[in-house]
C-alpha atoms as one frame of an Amber mdcrd trajectory, in Angstrom:
protein
  18.196  12.885   7.090  16.281   9.797   6.081  18.444   7.144   4.405  17.860
   6.060   0.828  14.717   3.996   0.486  14.125   1.088  -1.798  11.172   2.240
  -3.866   9.822   5.574  -4.935   6.407   6.521  -3.657   3.869   6.269  -6.429
   1.300   8.893  -5.458   2.664  11.222  -2.835   3.037  14.963  -2.718   6.563
  14.748  -4.051   5.021  14.965  -7.531   4.347  18.661  -6.978   6.871  21.488
  -7.224   5.926  22.921  -3.847   6.735  19.661  -2.079   9.519  18.335  -4.285
  12.436  20.250  -2.801  11.556  19.378   0.788  10.952  15.724  -0.046  14.274
  15.506  -1.851  16.097  17.001   1.100  14.412  14.707   3.625  14.557  11.556
   1.508  17.437  11.437  -1.004  16.200   9.440  -4.007  18.026   6.487  -5.461
  19.225   7.435  -8.944  16.727   5.873 -11.284  14.775   6.958 -14.322  11.435
   8.580 -13.695   8.175   6.751 -14.327   6.480   6.901 -17.666   3.833   4.943
 -19.472   0.541   5.394 -21.266  -2.138   4.210 -18.844  -3.672   0.858 -19.635
  -6.019  -0.987 -17.273  -4.475  -4.392 -17.821  -6.922  -6.141 -15.550  -9.899
  -4.705 -17.443  -8.386  -5.841 -20.733  -7.858  -9.350 -19.425 -11.378  -9.563
 -18.033 -12.897  -8.468 -21.345 -10.874 -10.817 -23.484 -10.637 -13.737 -21.068
 -14.072 -14.044 -19.424 -13.103 -17.273 -17.701 -10.196 -15.646 -15.887 -11.141
 -14.241 -12.516  -9.176 -12.503  -9.839 -10.356 -13.596  -6.408  -9.518 -11.984
  -3.107  -8.636 -14.330  -0.290  -8.924 -13.480   3.389  -5.428 -14.591   4.248
  -2.263 -12.486   4.298  -3.850  -9.399   2.747  -0.756  -7.224   2.918   1.620
  -9.691   1.373  -0.001  -9.083  -1.971  -1.199 -12.676  -1.853  -4.925 -12.322
  -1.836  -5.442 -12.700  -5.564  -5.199 -15.822  -7.673  -4.475 -15.469 -11.355
  -5.043 -18.385 -13.686  -2.132 -19.465 -15.830  -3.289 -17.659 -18.975  -3.548
 -14.339 -17.144  -0.157 -14.776 -15.571   1.589 -15.537 -18.835  -0.040 -12.549
 -20.536   1.216 -10.269 -17.781   4.669 -11.844 -17.924   4.740 -11.265 -21.683
   3.635  -7.672 -21.161   6.346  -7.023 -18.591   8.872  -8.662 -20.921   7.853
  -6.277 -23.679   8.221  -3.356 -21.288  11.683  -4.571 -20.295  12.759  -4.700
 -23.932  11.284  -1.259 -24.560  13.018   0.099 -21.471  16.390  -1.317 -22.474
  16.039   0.173 -25.954  14.937   3.518 -24.540  17.761   3.653 -22.022  20.251
   2.548 -24.654  19.232   5.491 -26.793  19.212   7.780 -23.729  15.509   8.432
 -24.217  13.882   9.807 -21.043  10.409   8.516 -21.885  10.477   4.987 -20.450
  11.988   3.860 -17.178  11.997   0.557 -15.367  12.521  -0.177 -11.713  12.153
  -3.128  -9.426  12.510  -4.319  -5.874  13.369  -7.687  -4.370  13.023  -8.563
  -0.699  13.943 -11.874   0.894  12.576 -12.129   4.405  13.050 -14.552   7.291
  10.684 -14.781  10.247  10.313 -16.905  13.356   7.099 -16.673  15.347   7.144
 -17.823  18.959   5.657 -21.303  19.499   4.443 -21.468  15.910   5.811 -22.855
  12.668   3.152 -22.190  10.041   4.938 -19.385   8.179   8.401 -19.538   9.697
  11.539 -19.581   7.600  12.761 -17.766   4.499  10.301 -16.262   2.057  10.416
 -14.119  -1.069   8.373 -11.270   0.343   8.591  -8.887  -2.633   9.533  -9.333
  -6.281   8.217  -6.318  -8.172   8.806  -4.758 -11.557   7.417  -1.362 -12.509
   7.382   0.601 -15.746   6.775   4.323 -15.848   6.202   6.430 -18.923   6.246
  10.178 -19.355   4.521  11.702 -22.359   4.200  15.284 -23.581   1.624  17.614
 -22.100   2.554  16.534 -18.546   0.975  13.088 -18.890   2.582  10.109 -17.231
   1.586   6.689 -15.938   2.728   3.617 -14.111   2.139  -0.105 -14.171   3.670
  -2.470 -11.634   3.342  -6.189 -11.018   4.139  -8.316  -7.988   5.558 -11.727
  -8.914   5.718 -13.103  -5.362   1.965 -13.153  -4.750  -0.160 -16.087  -3.674
   0.125 -18.409  -0.700   3.341 -19.924  -2.058   4.737 -16.716  -3.644   4.438
 -18.228  -7.127   1.706 -16.033  -8.600   1.527 -12.636 -10.280  -0.646  -9.737
  -9.178  -1.320  -6.350 -10.704  -0.438  -3.595  -8.236  -0.418  -0.169  -9.900
  -2.057   0.742 -13.190  -2.780   4.435 -13.399  -2.327   7.583 -15.400  -1.632
  11.080 -14.152  -2.145  14.448 -15.813  -0.453  17.517 -14.366  -2.984  20.081
 -15.530  -1.110  22.977 -13.920   1.455  23.632 -11.216  -1.299  23.378  -8.618
  -3.653  20.753 -10.077  -3.159  17.070 -10.929  -5.670  14.400 -11.968  -5.224
  10.653 -11.400  -7.155   7.671 -12.800  -6.704   3.931 -12.351  -5.526   1.629
  -9.558  -3.158   3.255  -7.078  -2.296   3.634  -3.403  -5.093   5.492  -1.637
  -4.060   9.041  -0.624  -4.959   8.606   3.047  -2.773   8.281   6.165   0.843
   7.098   6.199   0.402   3.318   6.438  -1.951   3.328   3.435  -0.470   5.914
   1.088   3.134   4.698   1.496   4.612   1.808  -0.456   5.345  -1.203   1.735
   8.955  -1.023   0.525   9.356   2.298   2.369   7.544   1.550   5.633  10.070
   1.523   8.473   8.363  -1.426  10.214   8.490  -3.572   7.027   4.754  -4.378
   7.038   1.537  -2.403   7.213  -0.439  -2.198  10.445  -3.160  -4.592  11.609
  -5.757  -1.909  10.911  -4.703  -1.534   7.277  -4.504  -5.287   6.719  -8.034
  -5.660   8.083  -9.995  -2.812   6.484  -7.719  -1.584   3.658  -6.107  -4.810
   2.436  -3.752  -4.090  -0.440  -3.963  -0.329   0.271  -4.902   0.349  -3.361
  -8.130   1.789  -4.672  -9.600   1.900  -8.155 -11.022   5.204  -9.220 -10.179
   8.827  -9.878  -8.521  11.472  -7.710  -7.741  15.172  -7.771  -4.870  16.905
  -5.981  -5.005  20.675  -5.618  -2.350  22.884  -4.046  -4.362  25.329  -1.958
  -1.180  27.086  -0.800   2.569  26.469  -1.163   2.493  24.102   1.836  -1.106
  22.872   1.743  -2.706  20.284  -0.514  -6.330  19.187  -0.845  -6.862  15.621
  -2.085 -10.273  14.362  -3.240 -11.030  10.909  -4.626 -13.904   8.690  -5.763
 -13.220   4.951  -5.606 -14.683   1.493  -5.678 -15.908   0.840  -2.159 -13.387
  -1.980  -1.531  -9.619  -1.980  -1.873  -7.935  -4.280  -4.359  -7.201  -7.100
  -1.880 -10.283  -6.843   0.303 -11.394 -10.401   1.207 -14.955  -9.581   0.122
 -14.039  -7.951  -3.208 -14.994 -10.961  -5.310 -16.601  -9.116  -8.226 -15.269
  -6.408 -10.503 -16.374  -2.950  -9.503 -17.695  -4.117  -6.108 -21.247  -4.108
  -7.525 -21.046  -0.385  -8.305 -20.675   0.588  -4.639 -18.366   3.563  -4.191
 -16.509   5.454  -1.500 -15.230   9.016  -1.421 -12.053  10.286   0.230 -11.074
  13.767   1.366  -7.675  14.706   2.770  -6.137  18.044   3.716  -2.355  17.867
   3.984   0.006  20.504   5.330   3.775  20.036   5.087   6.897  22.046   5.789
  10.525  20.974   6.011  10.152  19.751   9.600   6.418  19.237  10.148   3.484
  17.531   8.474  -0.207  17.232   9.358  -3.019  15.315   7.667  -6.718  15.496
   8.414  -9.040  13.372   6.328 -11.853  10.904   6.039 -13.454   8.210   3.933
 -17.149   7.539   3.327 -18.763   4.700   1.406 -20.741   1.483   1.521 -19.537
  -2.096   1.827 -21.698  -4.261  -0.461 -23.773  -7.114   0.912 -23.757 -10.661
  -0.415 -25.413 -14.054  -0.128 -23.676 -17.093   1.287 -24.434 -20.170   3.399
 -23.928 -20.837   7.079 -22.113 -23.932   8.436 -25.413 -25.838   8.299 -25.700
 -24.988   4.585 -28.671 -22.686   5.124 -28.946 -19.552   2.954 -27.475 -16.490
   4.647 -27.967 -12.897   3.534 -25.331 -10.417   4.668 -26.677  -6.863   4.193
 -24.631  -3.952   2.925 -23.012  -1.750   5.549 -21.875   1.843   5.764 -18.119
   2.237   5.994 -16.570   5.461   7.184 -13.413   6.616   8.879 -11.679   9.812
   9.880  -8.086  10.334  10.970  -5.597  12.893  12.202  -1.910  12.407  11.495
   1.053  14.518  12.564   4.760  14.148  11.879   7.626  16.087  13.435  11.153
  15.933  11.996  13.985  17.009  14.267  17.451  17.797  12.936  19.472  17.430
  16.146  19.155  14.603  16.915  17.918  13.318  13.579  14.624  11.995  14.885
  11.227  11.645  13.222   8.086  11.308  15.344   4.851  10.315  13.634   1.445
   9.636  15.161  -1.962   8.723  13.721  -5.303   8.607  15.515  -8.172   7.000
  13.625 -11.806   6.103  14.250 -14.237   4.409  11.910 -17.135   2.060  11.336
 -17.255  -0.904   8.974 -18.146  -4.569   8.723 -15.022  -6.608   9.387 -14.351
  -8.549   6.143 -12.383 -11.372   7.810 -13.459 -14.699   6.346 -14.373 -13.293
   2.945 -17.745 -14.169   1.431 -17.574 -17.949   1.866 -17.079 -17.978   5.652
 -17.685 -14.440   6.969 -16.919 -14.071  10.650 -18.811 -10.789  11.054 -22.303
 -10.063   9.716 -22.891  -6.555  11.074 -20.735  -3.412  11.191 -18.893  -2.244
  14.291 -16.986   0.821  15.450 -13.201   0.572  15.499 -10.316   2.706  16.695
  -6.569   2.688  16.112  -3.545   4.586  17.390  -0.190   4.227  15.635   3.056
   5.870  16.757   6.433   5.835  14.986   9.828   6.960  16.267  12.640   6.836
  13.685  16.172   7.699  14.786  18.933   8.260  12.230  21.979   7.006  14.116
  24.333   7.501  11.148  23.973   8.166   7.451  23.772   4.391   6.861  22.040
   3.220  10.056  18.489   3.720  11.245  16.497   2.529  14.264  12.697   2.475
  14.039  10.074   1.862  16.704   6.358   1.348  15.994   3.520   0.984  18.473
  -0.006   0.083  17.342  -3.155  -0.160  19.442  -5.981  -1.451  17.247  -9.468
  -2.124  18.649 -11.640  -3.703  15.903 -14.838  -3.411  17.983 -15.008  -0.725
  20.645 -18.279  -2.159  22.014 -16.529  -5.364  23.090 -13.921  -5.716  25.792
 -10.608  -7.511  25.541 -10.259  -7.706  21.752  -7.628  -5.011  21.176  -4.486
  -5.886  19.230  -1.429  -4.134  20.644   1.897  -4.594  18.900   5.316  -3.074
  19.541   8.011  -3.444  16.905  11.706  -2.512  17.020  13.756  -2.514  13.804
  17.372  -1.843  12.904  18.127  -0.888   9.286  21.579  -0.861   7.728  22.248
   0.596   4.274  25.617  -0.829   3.107  25.262   0.638  -0.364  22.816   2.552
  -2.479  19.586   0.624  -3.032  20.320  -2.070  -0.421  18.698  -2.323   3.002
  19.435  -4.968   5.655  16.926  -5.242   8.505  16.721  -7.012  11.846  13.569
  -6.632  13.898  11.380  -8.033  16.632   7.674  -7.584  17.350   6.041  -8.027
  20.737   2.298  -8.644  21.020  -0.048  -9.154  23.946  -0.413 -12.790  22.926
   2.971 -14.535  23.356   2.293 -16.723  20.316   2.306 -13.579  18.159   5.844
 -12.519  19.091   7.992 -12.548  15.971  11.629 -12.139  14.964  12.272 -10.763
  11.471  15.270 -10.472   9.190  15.128  -9.019   5.685  17.341  -8.100   2.755
  15.844  -5.635   0.280  17.370  -4.487  -2.990  16.072  -1.956  -5.483  17.314
  -1.782  -9.040
């Protein structure tokens, strides 16, 4: 049995009756109201009414939710909006109305990297508030904001803003900004990932893990789901996503997911185009970076054993893309390359309140070059002293000794 986690998944198969019972048995939810809200694209509203406000993606720390910079006016508008939602939620809960629910998560994290001091010490890693609204006719939505974004964790960033319509027991439609329904390290909220952070692959090519677009989920059979989506070609925190809509470039996703009480398999892919741009080289000469095809395919399998309580999860992935490191002002890669990644998890449930997790990642960002693979092994111990609280101690080993890191974290969901 998986211990209580600290945030509900926002777009997983647990939304469907066929998967709900198994998900509840494998992952007991923390008692909290269910999500409900009429979908509003807050970022679109701000951009239309505040033309001078821009959201820029930065190439640094993509997973920490710190690759966007919101000007003060934007931030205060979002703060006011969240405040209004808080008041509405308190009133709704006071009257025992099931329509509006609020949730949040706070994580304070300490890290110490070997022979380095740039980001060592305590940090507010997560400070999120989410509002969910359920309306008649099976319509619901979610909006969530991260308040620990930016290089100094002092900025706000829009995370989720989507609506969902359950057209029938087997069909659901999604629209807005949401976690991409791909493999585990993308589709899962960072608050639930056993290794605390997303993989190097995700932070490089799927920074932020959220796409903007529309998606359809269809239950082909009681244990099989087909997921199809059409998205902007770049994720929300991609270092090269400096314009709204990514200049009308799109990508399409297709995922076939099979799940039973003790086994899960995913086979899927992504096809699209990374837009080109103009910049200048170090000598200040004009530089044209052409658009590039981006594609990936993956196979994921998960086995859940009851005795001992052990979960084994593995993902194999291959793809082609232009590495966006450096953004558009100082791009480090001008042409696309083939990449490959292997990720393996082993999660052992020692007791009902103790969990040990192991993650191994082998990420090769350019298979045509030798000696550039990033291999990381992480070992984490989780302790759940009470409902909604998770204490974590971990250590990561990398091929480069300077990348070894010790981690401690306290996470609380309310």
